[in-house]
Short mmCIF file of C-alpha atoms and ligand atoms in Angstrom, two decimals:
data_model
loop_
_atom_site.label_atom_id
_atom_site.label_comp_id
_atom_site.label_asym_id
_atom_site.label_seq_id
_atom_site.Cartn_x
_atom_site.Cartn_y
_atom_site.Cartn_z
CA MET A 165 -0.08 0.39 0.05
CA LEU A 166 1.57 3.48 -0.95
CA LEU A 167 0.08 5.07 2.11
CA GLN A 168 2.70 2.11 4.36
CA GLU A 169 5.70 2.96 1.72
CA LEU A 170 5.26 6.71 2.16
CA LEU A 171 5.64 5.60 5.94
CA GLY A 172 8.07 3.76 5.84
CA ILE A 173 5.75 0.94 8.42
CA ASP A 174 4.56 -2.18 8.27
CA GLU A 175 1.89 -2.16 10.61
CA GLU A 176 -1.99 -2.38 9.76
CA ILE A 177 -3.90 1.07 9.36
CA TYR A 178 -6.75 2.54 9.70
CA PHE A 179 -8.16 6.27 9.17
CA VAL A 180 -10.42 6.99 11.40
CA GLU A 181 -12.91 8.94 8.83
CA GLU A 182 -15.35 5.96 7.02
CA SER A 183 -14.70 7.07 3.83
CA TYR A 184 -13.53 9.59 1.22
CA LEU A 185 -16.43 11.86 1.39
CA ALA A 186 -16.32 12.12 5.15
CA GLN A 187 -12.96 13.36 4.83
CA ARG A 188 -14.00 16.55 3.36
CA THR A 189 -15.67 17.56 6.77
CA ILE A 190 -13.04 14.84 9.61
CA GLU A 191 -15.47 15.36 12.19
CA ARG A 192 -14.19 12.45 13.88
CA THR A 193 -11.29 13.11 13.54
CA LEU A 194 -11.83 16.26 15.12
CA ASP A 195 -13.34 14.97 18.01
CA TYR A 196 -10.34 12.31 18.55
CA LEU A 197 -7.56 14.34 18.54
CA ASN A 198 -9.78 16.92 21.31
CA GLY A 199 -10.29 13.87 22.50
CA VAL A 200 -6.47 12.29 22.36
CA ARG A 201 -5.12 16.18 23.41
CA ARG A 202 -6.99 15.22 26.67
CA PHE A 203 -4.37 13.25 27.67
CA VAL A 204 -1.26 13.05 25.64
CA GLY A 205 0.66 14.93 28.53
CA GLU A 206 -0.30 11.15 30.70
CA GLN A 207 0.70 9.01 28.57
CA ARG A 208 3.09 7.86 26.37
CA MET A 209 2.13 7.79 22.91
CA ARG A 210 3.89 6.91 19.28
CA PHE A 211 3.62 9.85 16.94
CA ILE A 212 4.02 10.11 12.96
CA ARG A 213 3.51 13.21 11.55
CA VAL A 214 3.52 13.61 8.26
CA ARG A 215 4.23 17.55 6.29
CA GLU A 216 4.05 19.34 3.10
CA GLY A 217 6.41 21.84 3.87
CA GLU A 218 5.45 22.89 7.50
CA ARG A 219 1.99 22.35 7.45
CA THR A 220 0.59 19.29 7.69
CA LEU A 221 -0.51 17.05 6.19
CA GLY A 222 -1.85 13.62 8.33
CA LEU A 223 -0.94 12.53 11.75
CA LEU A 224 -0.44 9.65 12.87
CA ILE A 225 -1.48 7.03 16.42
CA PHE A 226 0.26 3.98 17.12
CA ASN A 227 -1.93 1.37 18.80
CA SER A 228 -0.65 -1.55 20.47
CA ALA A 229 -2.89 -5.16 20.01
CA ASP A 230 -4.85 -5.71 23.11
CA GLU A 231 -7.82 -7.65 23.94
CA GLU A 232 -10.38 -5.23 21.33
CA VAL A 233 -8.62 -5.45 18.65
CA PRO A 234 -4.81 -8.71 18.70
CA VAL A 235 -2.95 -6.80 16.17
CA ASP A 236 -0.72 -3.01 16.51
CA PHE A 237 -2.25 -1.20 14.49
CA TRP A 238 -2.12 2.90 13.55
CA SER A 239 -4.64 5.53 12.77
CA VAL A 240 -4.59 7.74 10.21
CA PHE A 241 -6.36 11.24 10.84
CA THR A 242 -6.14 13.99 7.96
CA GLY A 243 -7.10 17.47 7.23
CA ALA A 244 -5.51 17.87 3.81
CA LEU A 245 -8.55 16.74 2.22
CA ALA A 246 -10.64 18.66 3.91
CA GLY A 247 -12.05 22.40 3.70
CA ALA A 248 -11.03 25.18 4.35
CA TYR A 249 -12.82 25.90 8.32
CA SER A 250 -11.75 21.74 8.46
CA LYS A 251 -8.37 22.25 7.79
CA LYS A 252 -7.06 24.81 9.39
CA ASP A 253 -9.10 23.68 12.86
CA PHE A 254 -6.81 20.66 11.91
CA GLU A 255 -3.95 21.96 10.98
CA ALA A 256 -4.39 23.88 14.57
CA LEU A 257 -5.44 20.74 16.27
CA THR A 258 -2.43 18.68 15.15
CA ASP A 259 0.48 21.93 16.33
CA SER A 260 -1.42 22.19 19.91
CA LEU A 261 -0.61 17.43 20.47
CA LEU A 262 3.40 18.28 18.50
CA ILE A 263 4.50 20.72 20.45
CA PHE A 264 4.40 17.54 23.47
CA ASN A 265 7.73 16.55 21.20
CA LEU A 266 6.82 12.82 20.82
CA LEU A 267 7.32 12.13 17.23
CA GLU A 268 9.51 9.01 15.69
CA LYS A 269 8.76 10.01 12.60
CA ASP A 270 7.87 13.69 10.42
CA ILE A 271 8.28 12.30 7.03
CA GLU A 272 8.02 15.08 3.73
CA VAL A 273 5.76 13.79 1.06
CA SER A 274 4.24 16.13 -1.49
CA SER A 275 0.07 16.60 -0.79
CA GLU A 276 -0.28 15.26 -4.07
CA SER A 277 0.77 12.17 -3.44
CA TRP A 278 -0.57 11.73 -0.10
CA ARG A 279 -4.39 12.56 -1.57
CA ASP A 280 -2.84 9.09 -4.12
CA ALA A 281 -2.66 7.80 -0.59
CA VAL A 282 -5.18 8.37 0.49
CA ASN A 283 -7.60 7.42 -2.79
CA GLU A 284 -6.14 3.86 -2.65
CA TYR A 285 -6.39 3.03 1.17
CA TYR A 286 -10.05 3.56 0.78
CA SER A 287 -11.01 1.60 -2.88
CA LEU A 288 -8.98 -0.98 -1.40
CA MET A 289 -11.70 -1.10 1.46
CA LEU A 290 -14.25 -1.27 -1.22
CA VAL A 291 -12.56 -3.60 -3.11
CA ASN A 292 -11.82 -5.49 0.10
CA ARG A 293 -15.79 -5.97 0.85
CA ASN A 294 -14.99 -3.97 3.89
CA LEU A 295 -17.26 -1.02 3.19
CA CYS A 296 -20.46 -2.82 2.07
CA GLN A 297 -21.34 -5.73 5.20
CA GLY A 298 -23.01 -8.25 3.64
CA CYS A 299 -22.06 -7.85 0.34
CA THR A 300 -22.54 -10.87 -2.36
CA VAL A 301 -21.66 -10.72 -6.03
CA ARG A 302 -19.71 -12.77 -7.00
CA PRO A 303 -16.10 -11.35 -9.10
CA GLU A 304 -17.08 -12.03 -13.32
CA SER A 305 -14.59 -12.87 -15.61
CA TYR A 306 -12.61 -9.67 -17.21
CA GLY A 307 -14.04 -11.06 -20.62
CA SER A 308 -18.23 -10.89 -20.04
CA ILE A 309 -16.81 -7.57 -18.62
CA PHE A 310 -15.11 -5.34 -21.03
CA SER A 311 -14.97 -4.83 -24.50
CA GLU A 312 -11.82 -3.72 -26.65
CA ASN A 313 -14.18 -2.69 -28.91
CA ARG A 314 -15.20 -0.49 -27.17
CA VAL A 315 -11.86 1.03 -25.81
CA ASN A 316 -10.86 0.70 -29.03
CA ARG A 317 -14.25 3.73 -29.91
CA VAL A 318 -13.28 6.07 -26.87
CA THR A 319 -9.71 5.85 -28.46
CA GLU A 320 -10.25 7.00 -31.78
CA ILE A 321 -11.62 10.32 -30.86
CA PHE A 322 -9.06 11.40 -29.10
CA ASN A 323 -7.87 11.15 -32.54
CA ILE A 324 -10.87 13.12 -33.96
CA LEU A 325 -9.64 15.45 -30.91
CA GLN A 326 -5.49 16.11 -32.19
CA GLU A 327 -6.57 17.34 -35.32
CA LYS A 328 -8.91 19.33 -33.92
CA GLY A 329 -6.25 20.95 -31.75
CA PHE A 330 -7.98 19.83 -28.90
CA TYR A 331 -5.69 17.19 -26.38
CA PRO A 332 -6.27 16.54 -23.31
CA GLU A 333 -3.05 18.00 -20.22
CA GLY A 334 -2.38 18.10 -16.99
CA ARG A 335 -5.07 17.37 -13.99
CA ILE A 336 -7.81 15.35 -15.49
CA LEU A 337 -11.01 15.20 -14.14
CA GLU A 338 -13.46 12.12 -16.05
CA VAL A 339 -17.03 11.74 -14.67
CA CYS A 340 -19.18 9.01 -14.16
CA CYS A 341 -16.94 6.76 -15.31
CA GLY A 342 -18.78 3.34 -14.29
CA ASN A 343 -16.67 -0.05 -14.04
CA GLY A 344 -13.14 2.28 -15.55
CA MET A 345 -14.02 0.64 -19.68
CA SER A 346 -13.59 4.78 -20.30
CA THR A 347 -10.80 5.20 -18.23
CA LEU A 348 -9.10 1.72 -19.56
CA ALA A 349 -8.73 4.34 -23.18
CA LEU A 350 -7.55 6.70 -21.33
CA TYR A 351 -5.15 5.17 -18.94
CA ARG A 352 -3.36 3.58 -22.58
CA LEU A 353 -2.57 7.40 -24.19
CA GLY A 354 -1.36 7.83 -21.04
CA LEU A 355 -3.52 10.30 -19.55
CA ASN A 356 -3.72 9.94 -15.67
CA PRO A 357 -7.32 10.34 -14.43
CA LEU A 358 -8.81 11.05 -11.33
CA ALA A 359 -11.90 8.98 -11.98
CA VAL A 360 -15.02 9.01 -10.03
CA GLU A 361 -18.43 6.92 -10.15
CA ILE A 362 -21.39 7.82 -7.79
CA ASN A 363 -21.81 3.47 -7.36
CA LYS A 364 -19.88 1.61 -5.73
CA CYS A 365 -20.87 -1.77 -6.88
CA ALA A 366 -19.44 -0.40 -10.50
CA ILE A 367 -15.99 0.81 -9.50
CA CYS A 368 -15.06 -1.90 -7.62
CA GLN A 369 -16.22 -3.77 -10.01
CA GLY A 370 -13.31 -2.23 -11.66
CA LEU A 371 -10.68 -2.28 -8.86
CA GLU A 372 -11.19 -6.24 -8.75
CA GLN A 373 -10.40 -6.20 -12.69
CA GLY A 374 -7.13 -4.41 -12.63
CA VAL A 375 -8.59 -2.05 -14.64
CA LEU A 376 -8.82 1.73 -12.48
CA ASN A 377 -6.17 3.18 -10.67
CA PRO A 378 -7.40 2.39 -6.85
CA GLN A 379 -5.12 5.70 -6.35
CA LYS A 380 -7.52 7.72 -9.27
CA THR A 381 -10.62 6.24 -8.55
CA VAL A 382 -13.06 7.57 -5.75
CA VAL A 383 -16.49 6.79 -4.63
CA MET A 384 -18.53 10.92 -5.62
CA ASP A 385 -21.86 11.88 -6.93
CA ALA A 386 -20.50 14.29 -9.57
CA THR A 387 -23.18 16.28 -9.07
CA ALA A 388 -21.39 17.27 -5.65
CA LEU A 389 -18.11 17.48 -7.58
CA SER A 390 -17.31 21.62 -5.77
CA ARG A 391 -17.88 20.31 -2.26
CA TYR A 392 -15.24 17.91 -2.54
CA PHE A 393 -13.27 19.79 -4.87
CA GLU A 394 -11.75 23.72 -5.29
CA PRO A 395 -13.00 25.39 -8.22
CA GLY A 396 -9.98 25.14 -10.98
CA SER A 397 -9.12 22.74 -8.97
CA PHE A 398 -8.78 20.20 -13.49
CA ASP A 399 -7.33 21.08 -16.84
CA ALA A 400 -9.75 19.01 -18.77
CA VAL A 401 -13.20 17.75 -17.67
CA MET A 402 -14.94 14.74 -19.77
CA GLY A 403 -17.63 12.09 -19.38
CA PHE A 404 -18.26 9.06 -22.11
CA MET A 405 -21.96 6.96 -22.60
CA LEU A 406 -23.32 10.07 -20.67
CA GLY A 407 -27.00 9.18 -19.83
CA LEU A 408 -29.33 8.27 -20.93
CA VAL A 409 -30.58 11.92 -20.90
CA TYR A 410 -34.00 12.55 -21.82
CA GLU A 411 -36.69 16.31 -20.90
CA PHE A 412 -37.82 14.19 -17.70
CA ASN A 413 -34.44 13.57 -16.07
CA LYS A 414 -32.04 16.34 -17.72
CA GLU A 415 -32.31 17.97 -14.49
CA LEU A 416 -29.26 15.65 -13.28
CA TRP A 417 -26.91 16.16 -15.85
CA LEU A 418 -27.14 19.59 -16.42
CA ASN A 419 -26.27 20.14 -12.84
CA ILE A 420 -23.31 17.71 -13.57
CA MET A 421 -22.38 20.01 -16.54
CA ARG A 422 -22.40 22.33 -13.58
CA GLU A 423 -20.67 21.72 -11.40
CA THR A 424 -18.16 20.30 -13.73
CA ILE A 425 -17.41 24.14 -15.38
CA SER A 426 -17.47 24.86 -11.76
CA VAL A 427 -14.73 22.82 -10.76
CA ALA A 428 -12.66 22.79 -14.55
CA ASN A 429 -10.06 25.49 -14.60
CA GLU A 430 -9.78 28.74 -17.34
CA GLY A 431 -9.78 27.04 -20.41
CA ALA A 432 -10.26 23.85 -19.70
CA LEU A 433 -10.57 21.73 -21.66
CA MET A 434 -14.20 19.85 -21.59
CA LEU A 435 -15.02 16.87 -23.77
CA PHE A 436 -18.57 15.11 -23.21
CA THR A 437 -19.99 11.88 -25.64
CA VAL A 438 -23.66 10.23 -25.04
CA SER A 439 -25.13 7.97 -27.45
CA SER A 440 -28.03 9.84 -29.04
CA LYS A 441 -28.19 13.52 -31.18
CA PRO A 442 -31.26 15.24 -29.08
CA GLU A 443 -29.16 14.08 -25.01
CA ILE A 444 -25.84 15.92 -26.73
CA GLU A 445 -27.81 18.72 -27.91
CA ILE A 446 -29.65 19.35 -24.75
CA LEU A 447 -25.67 19.09 -22.69
CA ALA A 448 -24.26 21.21 -25.48
CA GLU A 449 -27.07 24.13 -24.63
CA ALA A 450 -25.63 24.33 -20.90
CA LEU A 451 -22.46 24.49 -21.53
CA PHE A 452 -22.86 26.87 -24.26
CA LYS A 453 -25.06 29.04 -22.16
CA ALA A 454 -22.47 28.80 -19.06
CA GLY A 455 -19.87 30.23 -21.62
CA VAL A 456 -17.92 26.99 -22.51
CA LYS A 457 -17.24 27.26 -26.84
CA GLY A 458 -17.10 24.55 -28.65
CA GLU A 459 -18.69 22.26 -31.08
CA ILE A 460 -20.73 18.87 -31.23
CA VAL A 461 -19.22 16.00 -33.26
CA ASP A 462 -21.14 14.01 -35.50
CA ASN A 463 -18.66 10.24 -34.32
CA THR A 464 -22.30 8.00 -35.37
CA ASP A 465 -21.09 4.62 -37.07
CA SER A 466 -22.42 1.54 -38.17
CA GLU A 467 -23.45 0.30 -34.76
CA GLY A 468 -25.14 3.38 -34.03
CA THR A 469 -24.19 2.98 -30.04
CA TYR A 470 -21.02 4.14 -27.58
CA ASP A 471 -20.02 7.79 -28.12
CA GLN A 472 -22.06 7.99 -31.37
CA TRP A 473 -22.28 12.24 -30.87
CA PHE A 474 -20.07 14.85 -28.88
CA PHE A 475 -18.69 17.78 -27.04
CA VAL A 476 -15.42 19.12 -27.30
CA GLY A 477 -14.96 23.19 -25.83
CA ARG A 478 -13.54 24.86 -23.43
CA LYS A 479 -14.92 26.78 -20.39
C1 SAM B 588 -23.02 4.17 -19.59
S1 SAM B 588 -22.84 4.40 -17.40
C2 SAM B 588 -21.27 5.28 -18.99
C3 SAM B 588 -19.65 4.51 -18.58
C4 SAM B 588 -18.51 4.43 -18.65
N1 SAM B 588 -18.35 6.61 -18.21
C5 SAM B 588 -18.08 4.48 -20.59
O1 SAM B 588 -18.31 5.43 -21.12
O2 SAM B 588 -18.07 3.23 -20.41
C6 SAM B 588 -22.85 6.02 -17.09
C7 SAM B 588 -22.40 5.62 -16.04
O3 SAM B 588 -22.78 6.67 -15.08
C8 SAM B 588 -22.82 7.37 -13.81
N2 SAM B 588 -23.77 8.42 -13.47
C9 SAM B 588 -25.03 8.85 -13.03
N3 SAM B 588 -25.26 9.65 -12.19
C10 SAM B 588 -24.66 9.76 -11.78
C11 SAM B 588 -23.49 10.99 -10.58
N4 SAM B 588 -24.39 11.46 -10.31
N5 SAM B 588 -22.41 10.99 -10.36
C12 SAM B 588 -21.71 10.29 -10.97
N6 SAM B 588 -21.47 9.01 -11.52
C13 SAM B 588 -23.02 9.29 -12.72
C14 SAM B 588 -23.71 5.74 -13.72
O4 SAM B 588 -23.53 5.04 -12.40
C15 SAM B 588 -22.86 5.10 -14.45
O5 SAM B 588 -21.52 4.31 -14.32
#
């Protein structure tokens, strides 16, 4: 696990927050650390600090095996993914603990590596069925889930983009990634998106098949992107086979369009594919209205199913 590698530890690790999304509000983290502050002077404790420059990204506290938990482990606390106020509270609390000088290790990592390590932890928890009690879903074979034709279809879109002078670079977000069929095409093109999807079983399947990168995959509702990412966090935002988009359910998809725009940088590439012309017209209208400049591209083929129409443009 990346986290153990970064910190040079062999023991088990557990995050106090039960999901990636809870890392935004860190209620348990703050509550627990406040508790630790009350007895830190009285008891011998072992800490590892993770920092970027002078900013504390994370704090680990060692727990010895006992009757309740028969293995040694580290509890991991982080404020790195939290909103601005909670992050400040986390840093103030950890600073107040660090004056007791109990640091066993003080490790410098980039905030990006730390974020990858946190993502990976929750991905592994998901794929190991630790987040879904009583899951009875059995793994399926790779061939019954993933289709090379579909992956190639997505790859071909990037040839068209290149001809049109649009090619993604920098920080890439893929929304509604499903089990990673479209993400696989991006990986093969050398792109390394952060892939988000609301359906945890779809993500689990993609992780289980070794398709999705556990460090860059998050279970997340794309209608709430702006709750988790600052404005301008991505240089390219994309989504493949969005929909079905109808008049009666279009609000969901328009919401996703608005959210992607809000986390995209000025000039960011925006790319969305759908199955039918009416669907892309609905999405494009919302993007144009929000000031995105771009075009609808007819990508129809004889099969008439996947990625038949797409919108490409820039914020
Ligand atoms: C047709 S699938 C496409 C999956 C993948 N992009 C592909 O091309 O194979 C559409 C995906 O959108 C996801 N989705 C729908 N609403 C969502 C939301 N609010 N947030 C994130 N994902 C969502 C669905 O769960 C589904 O996996």
